[in-house]
Short mmCIF file of C-alpha atoms and ligand atoms in Angstrom, two decimals:
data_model
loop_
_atom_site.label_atom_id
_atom_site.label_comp_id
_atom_site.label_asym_id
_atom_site.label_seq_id
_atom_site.Cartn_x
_atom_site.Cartn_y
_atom_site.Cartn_z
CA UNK A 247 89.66 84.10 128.15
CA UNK A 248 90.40 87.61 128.63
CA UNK A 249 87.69 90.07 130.78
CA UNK A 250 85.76 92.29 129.10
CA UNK A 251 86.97 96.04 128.40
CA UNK A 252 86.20 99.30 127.37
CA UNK A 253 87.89 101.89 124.69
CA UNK A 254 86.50 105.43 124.31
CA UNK A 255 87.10 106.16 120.63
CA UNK A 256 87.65 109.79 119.76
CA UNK A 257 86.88 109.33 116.10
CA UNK A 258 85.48 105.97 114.73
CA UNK A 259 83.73 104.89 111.23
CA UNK A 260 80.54 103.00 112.46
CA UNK A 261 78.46 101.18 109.50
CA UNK A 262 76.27 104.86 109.63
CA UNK A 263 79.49 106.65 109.43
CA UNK A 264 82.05 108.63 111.60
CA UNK A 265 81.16 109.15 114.85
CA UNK A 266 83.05 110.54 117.82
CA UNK A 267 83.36 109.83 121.55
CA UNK A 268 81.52 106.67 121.01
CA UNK A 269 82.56 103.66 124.01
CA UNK A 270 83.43 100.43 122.62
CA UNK A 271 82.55 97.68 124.78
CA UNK A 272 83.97 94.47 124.01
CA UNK A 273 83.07 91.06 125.43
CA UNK A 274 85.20 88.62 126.87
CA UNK A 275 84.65 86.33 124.06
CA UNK A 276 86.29 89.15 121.56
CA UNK A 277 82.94 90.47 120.00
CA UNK A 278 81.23 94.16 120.16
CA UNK A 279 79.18 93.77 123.22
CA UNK A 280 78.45 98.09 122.86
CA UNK A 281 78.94 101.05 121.25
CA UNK A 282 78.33 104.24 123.35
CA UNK A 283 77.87 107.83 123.48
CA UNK A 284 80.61 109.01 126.15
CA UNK A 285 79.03 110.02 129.29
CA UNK A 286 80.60 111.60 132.57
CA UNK A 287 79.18 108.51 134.08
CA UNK A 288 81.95 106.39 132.49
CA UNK A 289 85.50 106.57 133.51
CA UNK A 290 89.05 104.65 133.99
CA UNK A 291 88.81 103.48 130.39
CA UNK A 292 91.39 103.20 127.77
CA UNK A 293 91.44 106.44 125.24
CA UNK A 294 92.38 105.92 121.48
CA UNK A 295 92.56 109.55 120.00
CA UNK A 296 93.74 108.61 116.47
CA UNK A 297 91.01 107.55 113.92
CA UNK A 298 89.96 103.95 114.07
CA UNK A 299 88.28 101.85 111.35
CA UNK A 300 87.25 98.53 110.95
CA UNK A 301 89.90 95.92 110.25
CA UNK A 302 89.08 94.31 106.37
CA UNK A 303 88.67 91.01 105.41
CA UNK A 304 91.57 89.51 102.94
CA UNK A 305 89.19 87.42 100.28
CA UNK A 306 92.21 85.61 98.90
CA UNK A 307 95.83 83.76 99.85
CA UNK A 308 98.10 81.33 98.60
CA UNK A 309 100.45 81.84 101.63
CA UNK A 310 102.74 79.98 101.00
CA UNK A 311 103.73 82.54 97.37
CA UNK A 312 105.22 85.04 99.79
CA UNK A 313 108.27 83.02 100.34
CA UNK A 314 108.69 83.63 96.19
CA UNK A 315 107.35 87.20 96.20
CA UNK A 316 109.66 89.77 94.08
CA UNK A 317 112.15 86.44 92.98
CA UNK A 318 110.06 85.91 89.58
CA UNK A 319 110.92 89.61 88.36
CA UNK A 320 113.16 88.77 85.79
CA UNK A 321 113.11 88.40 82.51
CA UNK A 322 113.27 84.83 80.41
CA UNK A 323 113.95 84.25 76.96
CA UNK A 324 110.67 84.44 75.86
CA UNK A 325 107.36 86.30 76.28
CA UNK A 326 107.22 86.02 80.10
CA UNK A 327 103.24 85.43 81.32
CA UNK A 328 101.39 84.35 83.99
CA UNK A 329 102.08 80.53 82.87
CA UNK A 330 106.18 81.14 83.64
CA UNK A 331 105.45 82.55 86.65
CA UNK A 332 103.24 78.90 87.45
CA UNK A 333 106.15 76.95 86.54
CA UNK A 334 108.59 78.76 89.45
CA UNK A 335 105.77 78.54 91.87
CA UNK A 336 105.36 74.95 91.14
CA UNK A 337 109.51 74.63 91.70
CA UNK A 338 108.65 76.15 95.21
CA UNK A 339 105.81 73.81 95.88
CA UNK A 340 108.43 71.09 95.29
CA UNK A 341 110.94 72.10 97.51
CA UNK A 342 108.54 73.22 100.82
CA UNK A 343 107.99 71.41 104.26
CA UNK A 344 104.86 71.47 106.10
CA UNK A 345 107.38 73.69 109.08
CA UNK A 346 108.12 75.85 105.69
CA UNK A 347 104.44 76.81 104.94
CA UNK A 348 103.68 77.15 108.54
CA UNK A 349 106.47 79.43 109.10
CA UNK A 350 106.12 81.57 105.63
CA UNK A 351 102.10 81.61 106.93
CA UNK A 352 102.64 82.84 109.93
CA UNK A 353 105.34 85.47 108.66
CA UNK A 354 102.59 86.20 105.96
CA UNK A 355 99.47 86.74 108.16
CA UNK A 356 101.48 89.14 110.41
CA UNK A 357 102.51 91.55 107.56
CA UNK A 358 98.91 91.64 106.51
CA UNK A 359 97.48 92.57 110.11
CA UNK A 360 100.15 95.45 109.85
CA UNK A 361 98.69 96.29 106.47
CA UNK A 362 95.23 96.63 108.19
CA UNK A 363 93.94 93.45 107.36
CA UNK A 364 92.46 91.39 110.55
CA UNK A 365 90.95 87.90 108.69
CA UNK A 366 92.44 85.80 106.02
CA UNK A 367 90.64 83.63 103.35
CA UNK A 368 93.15 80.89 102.87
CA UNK A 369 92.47 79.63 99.53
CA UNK A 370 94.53 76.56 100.22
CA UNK A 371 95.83 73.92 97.49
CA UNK A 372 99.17 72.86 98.44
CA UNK A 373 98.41 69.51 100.40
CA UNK A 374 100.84 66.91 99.75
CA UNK A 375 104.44 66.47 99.53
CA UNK A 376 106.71 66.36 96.60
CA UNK A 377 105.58 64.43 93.90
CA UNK A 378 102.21 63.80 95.21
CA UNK A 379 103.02 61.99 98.31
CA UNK A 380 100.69 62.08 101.06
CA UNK A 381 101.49 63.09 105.05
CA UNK A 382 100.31 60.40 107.61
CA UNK A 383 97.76 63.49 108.41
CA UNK A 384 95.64 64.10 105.53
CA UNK A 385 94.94 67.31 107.05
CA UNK A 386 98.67 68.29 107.71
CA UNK A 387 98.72 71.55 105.69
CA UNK A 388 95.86 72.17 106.67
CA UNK A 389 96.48 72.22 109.84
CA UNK A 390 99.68 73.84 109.56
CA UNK A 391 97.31 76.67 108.54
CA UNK A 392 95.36 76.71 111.00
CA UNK A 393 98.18 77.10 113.55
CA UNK A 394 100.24 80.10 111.74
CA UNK A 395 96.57 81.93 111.71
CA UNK A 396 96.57 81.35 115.73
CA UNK A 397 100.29 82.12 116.18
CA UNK A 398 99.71 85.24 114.05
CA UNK A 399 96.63 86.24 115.67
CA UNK A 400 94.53 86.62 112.43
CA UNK A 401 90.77 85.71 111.73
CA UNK A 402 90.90 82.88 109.10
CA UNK A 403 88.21 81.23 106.59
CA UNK A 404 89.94 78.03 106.25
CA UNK A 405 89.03 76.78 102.21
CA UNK A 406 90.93 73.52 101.25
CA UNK A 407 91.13 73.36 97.81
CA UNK A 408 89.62 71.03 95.28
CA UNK A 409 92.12 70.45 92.57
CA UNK A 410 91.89 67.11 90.47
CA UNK A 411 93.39 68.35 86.50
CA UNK A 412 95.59 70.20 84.64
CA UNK A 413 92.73 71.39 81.66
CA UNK A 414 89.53 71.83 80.41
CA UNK A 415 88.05 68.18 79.97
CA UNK A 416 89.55 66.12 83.07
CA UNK A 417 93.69 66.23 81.58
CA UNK A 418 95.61 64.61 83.62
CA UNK A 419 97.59 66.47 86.25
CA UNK A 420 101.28 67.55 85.40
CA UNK A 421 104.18 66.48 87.83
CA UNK A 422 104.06 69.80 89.33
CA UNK A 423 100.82 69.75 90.17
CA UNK A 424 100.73 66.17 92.21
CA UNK A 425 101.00 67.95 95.73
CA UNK A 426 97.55 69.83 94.49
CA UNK A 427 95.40 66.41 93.42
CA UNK A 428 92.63 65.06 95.16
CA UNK A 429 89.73 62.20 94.48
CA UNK A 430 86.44 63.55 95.14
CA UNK A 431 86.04 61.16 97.91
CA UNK A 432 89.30 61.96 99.66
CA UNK A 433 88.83 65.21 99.18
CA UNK A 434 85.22 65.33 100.72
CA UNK A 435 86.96 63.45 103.69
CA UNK A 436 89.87 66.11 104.16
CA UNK A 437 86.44 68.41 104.93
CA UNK A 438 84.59 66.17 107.32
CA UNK A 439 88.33 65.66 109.28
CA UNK A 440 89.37 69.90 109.65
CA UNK A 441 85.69 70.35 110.77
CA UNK A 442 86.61 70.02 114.60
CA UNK A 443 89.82 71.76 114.28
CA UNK A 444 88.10 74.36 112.59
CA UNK A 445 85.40 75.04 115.50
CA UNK A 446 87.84 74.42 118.54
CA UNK A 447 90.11 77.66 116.89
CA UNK A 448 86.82 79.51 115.88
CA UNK A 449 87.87 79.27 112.03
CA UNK A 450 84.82 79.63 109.25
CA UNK A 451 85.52 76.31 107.16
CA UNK A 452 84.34 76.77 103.74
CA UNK A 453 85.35 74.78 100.13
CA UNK A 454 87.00 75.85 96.90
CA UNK A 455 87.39 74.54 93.50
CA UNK A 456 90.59 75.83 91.90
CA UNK A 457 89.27 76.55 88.80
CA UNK A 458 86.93 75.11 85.95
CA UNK A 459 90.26 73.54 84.54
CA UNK A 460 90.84 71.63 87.57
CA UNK A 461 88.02 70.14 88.12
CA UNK A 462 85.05 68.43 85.79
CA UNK A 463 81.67 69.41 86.10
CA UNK A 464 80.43 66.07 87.24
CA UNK A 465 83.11 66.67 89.98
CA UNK A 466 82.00 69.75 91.05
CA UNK A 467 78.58 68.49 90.77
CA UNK A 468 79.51 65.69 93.53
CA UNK A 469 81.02 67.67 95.57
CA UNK A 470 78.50 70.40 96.20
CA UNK A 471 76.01 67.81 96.64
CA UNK A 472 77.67 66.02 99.25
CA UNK A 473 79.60 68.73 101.43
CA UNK A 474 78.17 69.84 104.70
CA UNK A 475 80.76 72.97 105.36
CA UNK A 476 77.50 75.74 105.00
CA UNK A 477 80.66 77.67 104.59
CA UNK A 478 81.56 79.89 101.08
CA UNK A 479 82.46 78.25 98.20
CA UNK A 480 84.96 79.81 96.26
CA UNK A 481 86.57 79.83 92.20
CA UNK A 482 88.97 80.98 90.35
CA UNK A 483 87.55 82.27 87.06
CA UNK A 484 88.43 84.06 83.89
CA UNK A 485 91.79 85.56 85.04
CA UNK A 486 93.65 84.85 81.92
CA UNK A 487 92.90 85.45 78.68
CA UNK A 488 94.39 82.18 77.40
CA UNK A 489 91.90 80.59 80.21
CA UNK A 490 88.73 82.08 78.40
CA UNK A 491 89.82 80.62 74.87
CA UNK A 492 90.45 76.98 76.10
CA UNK A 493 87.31 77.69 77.92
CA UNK A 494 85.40 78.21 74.35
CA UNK A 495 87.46 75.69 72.96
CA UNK A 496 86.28 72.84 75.35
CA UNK A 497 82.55 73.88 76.09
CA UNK A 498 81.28 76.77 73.16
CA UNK A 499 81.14 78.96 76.42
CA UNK A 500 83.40 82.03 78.14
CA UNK A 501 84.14 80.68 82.17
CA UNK A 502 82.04 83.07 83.62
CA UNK A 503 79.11 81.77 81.51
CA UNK A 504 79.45 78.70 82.09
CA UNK A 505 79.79 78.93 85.87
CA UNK A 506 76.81 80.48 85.58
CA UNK A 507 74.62 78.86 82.84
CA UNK A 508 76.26 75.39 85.25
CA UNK A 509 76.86 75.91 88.30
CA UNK A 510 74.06 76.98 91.70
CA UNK A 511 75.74 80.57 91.82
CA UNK A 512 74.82 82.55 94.67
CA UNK A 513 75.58 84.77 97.51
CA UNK A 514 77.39 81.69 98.80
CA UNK A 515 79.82 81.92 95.84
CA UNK A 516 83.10 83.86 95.16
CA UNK A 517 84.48 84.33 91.76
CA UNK A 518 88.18 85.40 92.22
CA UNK A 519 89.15 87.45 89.93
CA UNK A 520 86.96 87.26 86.92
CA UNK A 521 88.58 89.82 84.98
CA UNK A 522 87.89 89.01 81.93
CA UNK A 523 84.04 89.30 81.27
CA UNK A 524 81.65 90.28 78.76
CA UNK A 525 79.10 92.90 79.87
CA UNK A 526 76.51 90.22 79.63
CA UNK A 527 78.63 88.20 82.04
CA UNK A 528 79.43 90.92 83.94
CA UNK A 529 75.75 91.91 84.84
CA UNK A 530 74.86 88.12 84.91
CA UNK A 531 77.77 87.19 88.02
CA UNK A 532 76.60 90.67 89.78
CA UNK A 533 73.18 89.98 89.09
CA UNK A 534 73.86 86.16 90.78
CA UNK A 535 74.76 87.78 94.40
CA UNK A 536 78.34 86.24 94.44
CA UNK A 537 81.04 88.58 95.91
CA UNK A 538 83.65 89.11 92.87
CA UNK A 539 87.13 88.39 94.66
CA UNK A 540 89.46 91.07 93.15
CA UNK A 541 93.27 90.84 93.74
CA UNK A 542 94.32 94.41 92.18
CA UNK A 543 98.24 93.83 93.06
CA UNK A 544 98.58 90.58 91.92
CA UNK A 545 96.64 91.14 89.05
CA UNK A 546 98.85 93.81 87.89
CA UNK A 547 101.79 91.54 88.77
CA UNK A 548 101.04 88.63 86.62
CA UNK A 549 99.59 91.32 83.77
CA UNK A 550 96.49 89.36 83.51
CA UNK A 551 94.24 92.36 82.80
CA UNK A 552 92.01 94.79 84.31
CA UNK A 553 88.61 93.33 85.89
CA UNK A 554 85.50 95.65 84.80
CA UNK A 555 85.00 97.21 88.24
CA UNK A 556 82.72 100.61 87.27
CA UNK A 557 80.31 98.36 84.65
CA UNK A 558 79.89 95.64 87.40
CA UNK A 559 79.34 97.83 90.75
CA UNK A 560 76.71 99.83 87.84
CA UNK A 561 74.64 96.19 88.62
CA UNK A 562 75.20 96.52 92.33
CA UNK A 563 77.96 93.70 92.08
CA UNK A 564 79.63 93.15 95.17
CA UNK A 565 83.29 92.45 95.54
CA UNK A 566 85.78 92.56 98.19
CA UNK A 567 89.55 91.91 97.95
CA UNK A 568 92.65 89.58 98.64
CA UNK A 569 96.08 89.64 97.73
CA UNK A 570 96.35 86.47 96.04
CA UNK A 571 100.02 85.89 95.18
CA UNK A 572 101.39 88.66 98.28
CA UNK A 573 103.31 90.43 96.05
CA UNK A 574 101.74 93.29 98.30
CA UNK A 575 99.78 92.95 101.62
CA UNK A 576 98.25 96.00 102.61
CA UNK A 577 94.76 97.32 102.26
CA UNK A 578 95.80 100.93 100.79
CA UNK A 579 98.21 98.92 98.03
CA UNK A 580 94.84 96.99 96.69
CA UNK A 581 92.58 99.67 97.12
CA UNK A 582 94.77 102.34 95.32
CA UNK A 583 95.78 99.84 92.50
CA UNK A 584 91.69 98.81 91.75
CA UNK A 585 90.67 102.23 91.52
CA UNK A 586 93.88 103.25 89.63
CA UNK A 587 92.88 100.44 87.00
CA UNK A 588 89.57 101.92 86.42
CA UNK A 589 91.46 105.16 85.71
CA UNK A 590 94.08 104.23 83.47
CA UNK A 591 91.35 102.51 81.33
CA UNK A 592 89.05 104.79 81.22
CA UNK A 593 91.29 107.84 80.96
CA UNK A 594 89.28 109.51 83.69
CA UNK A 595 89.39 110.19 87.85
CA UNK A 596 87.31 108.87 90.92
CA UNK A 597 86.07 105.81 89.18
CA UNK A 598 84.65 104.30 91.76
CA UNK A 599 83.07 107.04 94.01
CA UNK A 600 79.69 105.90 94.81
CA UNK A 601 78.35 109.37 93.33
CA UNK A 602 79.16 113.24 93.31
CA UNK A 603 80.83 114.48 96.20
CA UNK A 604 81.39 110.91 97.64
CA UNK A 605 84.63 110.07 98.99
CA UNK A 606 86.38 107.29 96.76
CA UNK A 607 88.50 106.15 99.39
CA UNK A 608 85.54 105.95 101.54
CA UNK A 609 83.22 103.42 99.05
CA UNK A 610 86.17 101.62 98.37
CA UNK A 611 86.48 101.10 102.15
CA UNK A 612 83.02 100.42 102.84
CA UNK A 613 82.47 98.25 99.30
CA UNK A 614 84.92 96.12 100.44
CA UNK A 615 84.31 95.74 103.73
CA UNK A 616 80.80 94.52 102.76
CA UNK A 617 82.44 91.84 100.29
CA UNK A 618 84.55 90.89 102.15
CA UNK A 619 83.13 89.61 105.13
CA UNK A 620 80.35 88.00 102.68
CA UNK A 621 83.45 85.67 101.41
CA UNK A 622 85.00 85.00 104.31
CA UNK A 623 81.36 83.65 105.74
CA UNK A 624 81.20 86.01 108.66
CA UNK A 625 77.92 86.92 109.92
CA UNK A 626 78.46 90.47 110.59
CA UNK A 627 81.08 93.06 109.37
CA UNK A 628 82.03 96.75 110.63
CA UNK A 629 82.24 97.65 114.01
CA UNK A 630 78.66 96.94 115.42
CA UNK A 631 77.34 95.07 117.91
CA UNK A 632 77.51 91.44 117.65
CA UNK A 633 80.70 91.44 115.08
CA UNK A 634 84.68 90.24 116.24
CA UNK A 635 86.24 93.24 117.65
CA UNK A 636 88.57 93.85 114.69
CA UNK A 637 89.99 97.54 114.71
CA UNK A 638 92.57 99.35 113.05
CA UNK A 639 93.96 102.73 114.74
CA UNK A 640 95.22 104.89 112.11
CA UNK A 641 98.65 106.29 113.24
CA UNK A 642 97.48 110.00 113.97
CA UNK A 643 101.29 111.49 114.89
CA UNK A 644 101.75 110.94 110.81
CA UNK A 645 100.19 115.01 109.80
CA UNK A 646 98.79 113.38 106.87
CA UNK A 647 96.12 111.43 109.35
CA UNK A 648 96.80 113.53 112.43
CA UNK A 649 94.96 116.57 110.13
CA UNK A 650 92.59 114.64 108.45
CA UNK A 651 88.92 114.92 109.37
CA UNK A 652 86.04 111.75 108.34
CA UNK A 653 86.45 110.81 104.82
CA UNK A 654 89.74 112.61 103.95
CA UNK A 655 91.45 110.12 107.02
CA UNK A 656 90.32 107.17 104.62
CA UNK A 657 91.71 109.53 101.29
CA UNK A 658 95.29 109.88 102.88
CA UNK A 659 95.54 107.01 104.22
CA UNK A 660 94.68 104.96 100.79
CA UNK A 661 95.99 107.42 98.35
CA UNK A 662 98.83 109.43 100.18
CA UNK A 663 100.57 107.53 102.98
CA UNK A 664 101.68 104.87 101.75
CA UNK A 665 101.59 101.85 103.99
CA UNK A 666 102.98 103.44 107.36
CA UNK A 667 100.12 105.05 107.97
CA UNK A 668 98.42 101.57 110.12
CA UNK A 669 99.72 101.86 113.91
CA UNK A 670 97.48 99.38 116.10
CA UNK A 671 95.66 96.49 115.05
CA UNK A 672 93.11 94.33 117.72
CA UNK A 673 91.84 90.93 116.34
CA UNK A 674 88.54 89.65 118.61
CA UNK A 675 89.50 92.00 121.12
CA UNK A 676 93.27 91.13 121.57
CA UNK A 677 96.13 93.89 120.31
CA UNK A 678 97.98 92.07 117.71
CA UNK A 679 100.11 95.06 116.27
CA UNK A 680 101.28 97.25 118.50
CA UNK A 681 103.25 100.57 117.27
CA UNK A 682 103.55 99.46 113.62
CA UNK A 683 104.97 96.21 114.95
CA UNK A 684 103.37 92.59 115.64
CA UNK A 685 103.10 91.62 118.42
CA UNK A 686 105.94 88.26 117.88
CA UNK A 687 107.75 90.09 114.83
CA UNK A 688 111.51 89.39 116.17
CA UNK A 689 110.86 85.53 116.10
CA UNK A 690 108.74 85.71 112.78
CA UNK A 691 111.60 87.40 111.09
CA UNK A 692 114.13 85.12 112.97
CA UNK A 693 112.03 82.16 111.88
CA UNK A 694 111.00 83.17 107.88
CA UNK A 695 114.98 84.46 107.23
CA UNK A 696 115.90 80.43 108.08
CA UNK A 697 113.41 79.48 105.50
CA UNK A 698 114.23 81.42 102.37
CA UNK A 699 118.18 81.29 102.96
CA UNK A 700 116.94 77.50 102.60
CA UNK A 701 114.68 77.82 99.87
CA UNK A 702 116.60 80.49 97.91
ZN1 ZN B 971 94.56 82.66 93.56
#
């Protein structure tokens, strides 16, 4: 364990807003032990001039998509959709080792602490090998996880995936989907056994159902009556369009009503995506509590439609974001995209500025921040007393930063400097990203290049 220290921030954004000169006193156990006024009393700290903000939470992952990320642009015969990019994710399932998603994790989580991201929700499905057949370790991809979040040096919410069908009304699974299935039972088992693996590495363990075509009611029924995580429970929901009309087809209802009408929704819940909604939905899941898990990039990618962010945050909904498939892994590239959504439907600017004069950049930031931690399952969030230490130093020798004052740092940063503009990044007090570089990137790189000339 490493000995407490101090940092005397010139500029910081504290949960009541930007503050300078403030000391930042971080326990050796990684979390906020104090947060200062300088005074002359205090000296022989270390000095970080450039802006610092909190680090965000990343709501949603599928890790192990990077290795596939920018190989499914290309067109096919037909009307390409989100269902032919499935089938080449489910020929990369097929072909990946449990050293493969541990090594395309690991390369993952360190591109997102360089975006500015310091925890990961691992929304995690892929358990089993080819064909459905099971590791002597039930918990093997799990695991494998667990240890690329370590080696990385990222917080993680650890959700192992419930996944039993391939459609509305218990179908049976396709061949490409056997590494995904689970009984209830086994599943609830694969919970009980990452429990102490979970605490000894200080990762939140939470559940997830993939969807309501993967699972049956009565399933989902069992499972939330049986599972003893106390961690969030996540869902994909209402991301395609063709989802929603099986959805009415099978039960008279849209998915988000019938998560709702069905299921105990509450602060405890995540709905990723949920972009397509009617308003009644859409003031029923914000009215519910549950943090709506947007994935603006991936969204976009897979053209499955724009979620209705201005109507929902109108009902106080709460959302954070994740970047789903990684076909980008930075804070500013989701941020940007969400709010340039808004626009491009609506025809208008600033969509989401929490009123006149307010910085969009800076609700987006804080809106976010607020969501996210909710579904990871943290108990705190920001930089305050009591939460992880997890800071991002804005790089100030970019002019863009180095002349921006409180809420136009966050407006460059999002909007105007693309993704250089992160320099440091500490997870529970430890410097992970250094200089715009992580900390192990020449291995990483050595390591991930071995797996896709494999897998390519
Ligand atoms: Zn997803």
């Amino acid at each position: 364990m490493m000995a407490s220290q101090k940092l005397l921030c010139k500029q910081i954004l504290l949960p009541q807003g930007w503050a300078s000169d403030i000391v930042v006193t971080i326990a050796a156990d990684g979390t906020i032990a104090g947060l200062e006024t300088k005074s002359d009393a205090v000296s022989h700290m270390a000095e970080i001039a450039d802006p610092v903000v909190p680090a965000l939470q990343n709501l949603h992952s599928h890790a192990f998509q990077r290795a596939m990320a920018g190989l499914a642009e290309l067109a096919g015969s037909t009307d390409d959709s989100f269902w032919t990019w499935r089938d080449a994710m489910y020929r990369l399932v097929g072909r990946m080792s449990p050293d493969d998603i541990e090594i395309v994790a690991t390369k993952l989580y360190s591109e997102l602490l360089k975006g500015g991201f310091g925890h990961i929700v691992e929304f995690h499905y892929f358990h089993h090998a080819a064909g459905g057949r099971r590791y002597a370790n039930p918990a093997e991809t799990s695991m494998r996880i667990l240890r690329a979040a370590q080696g990385a040096g990222i917080g993680l919410t650890h959700l192992p995936v419930f996944y039993a069908h391939a459609g509305f009304g218990g179908t049976e699974p396709g061949e490409g989907q056997r590494p995904f299935i689970h009984g209830v039972d086994e599943y609830l088992a694969l919970l009980d056994a990452l429990r102490p693996d979970c605490d000894a590495m200080g990762a939140t363990l939470g559940l997830a159902i993939h969807s309501l075509r993967a699972a049956t009611p009565d399933e989902m029924r069992a499972i939330l009556a049986a599972e003893t995580t106390g961690g969030p429970i996540h869902i994909h929901v209402a991301e395609q369009e063709r989802e929603v009309e099986d959805c009415l087809a099978w039960s008279g209802r849209r998915p988000v009503e019938y998560l709702l009408d069905e299921m105990p929704v509450s602060e405890r819940w995540c709905a990723i995506h949920a972009t397509h909604m009617t308003t009644d939905e859409t003031a029923r899941l914000a009215r519910s509590g549950a943090v709506a898990g947007l994935c603006p990039a991936t969204e976009a990618n897979l053209g499955d439609g724009i979620f209705p962010a201005t109507d929902f945050v109108s009902h106080a909904g709460v959302f954070g974001i994740g970047t789903d498939s990684h076909i980008a892994t930075t804070v500013a590239e989701e941020l940007r995209l969400l709010e340039y959504g808004q626009r491009l439907r609506d025809r208008r600017r600033n969509r989401l500025a929490s009123g006149p004069g307010a910085s969009v950049g800076r609700t987006l930031f804080d809106a976010a921040l607020k969501g996210g931690a909710e579904a990871a399952g943290l108990r705190s969030n920001g930089i305050r007393i009591g939460a992880r230490a997890d800071l991002v130093v804005l790089d100030g020798n970019n002019p863009f930063i180095g002349t921006a004052t409180g809420d136009q740092i966050l407006g460059r940063w999002l909007f105007a400097t693309g993704n250089d503009a992160v320099r440091d990044v500490m997870v529970a007090g430890q410097w992970v990203v250094r200089g715009g570089h992580h900390r192990d990137e020449e291995a990483i790189d050595r390591d991930f290049r071995k797996v896709l000339q494999r897998l390519a």
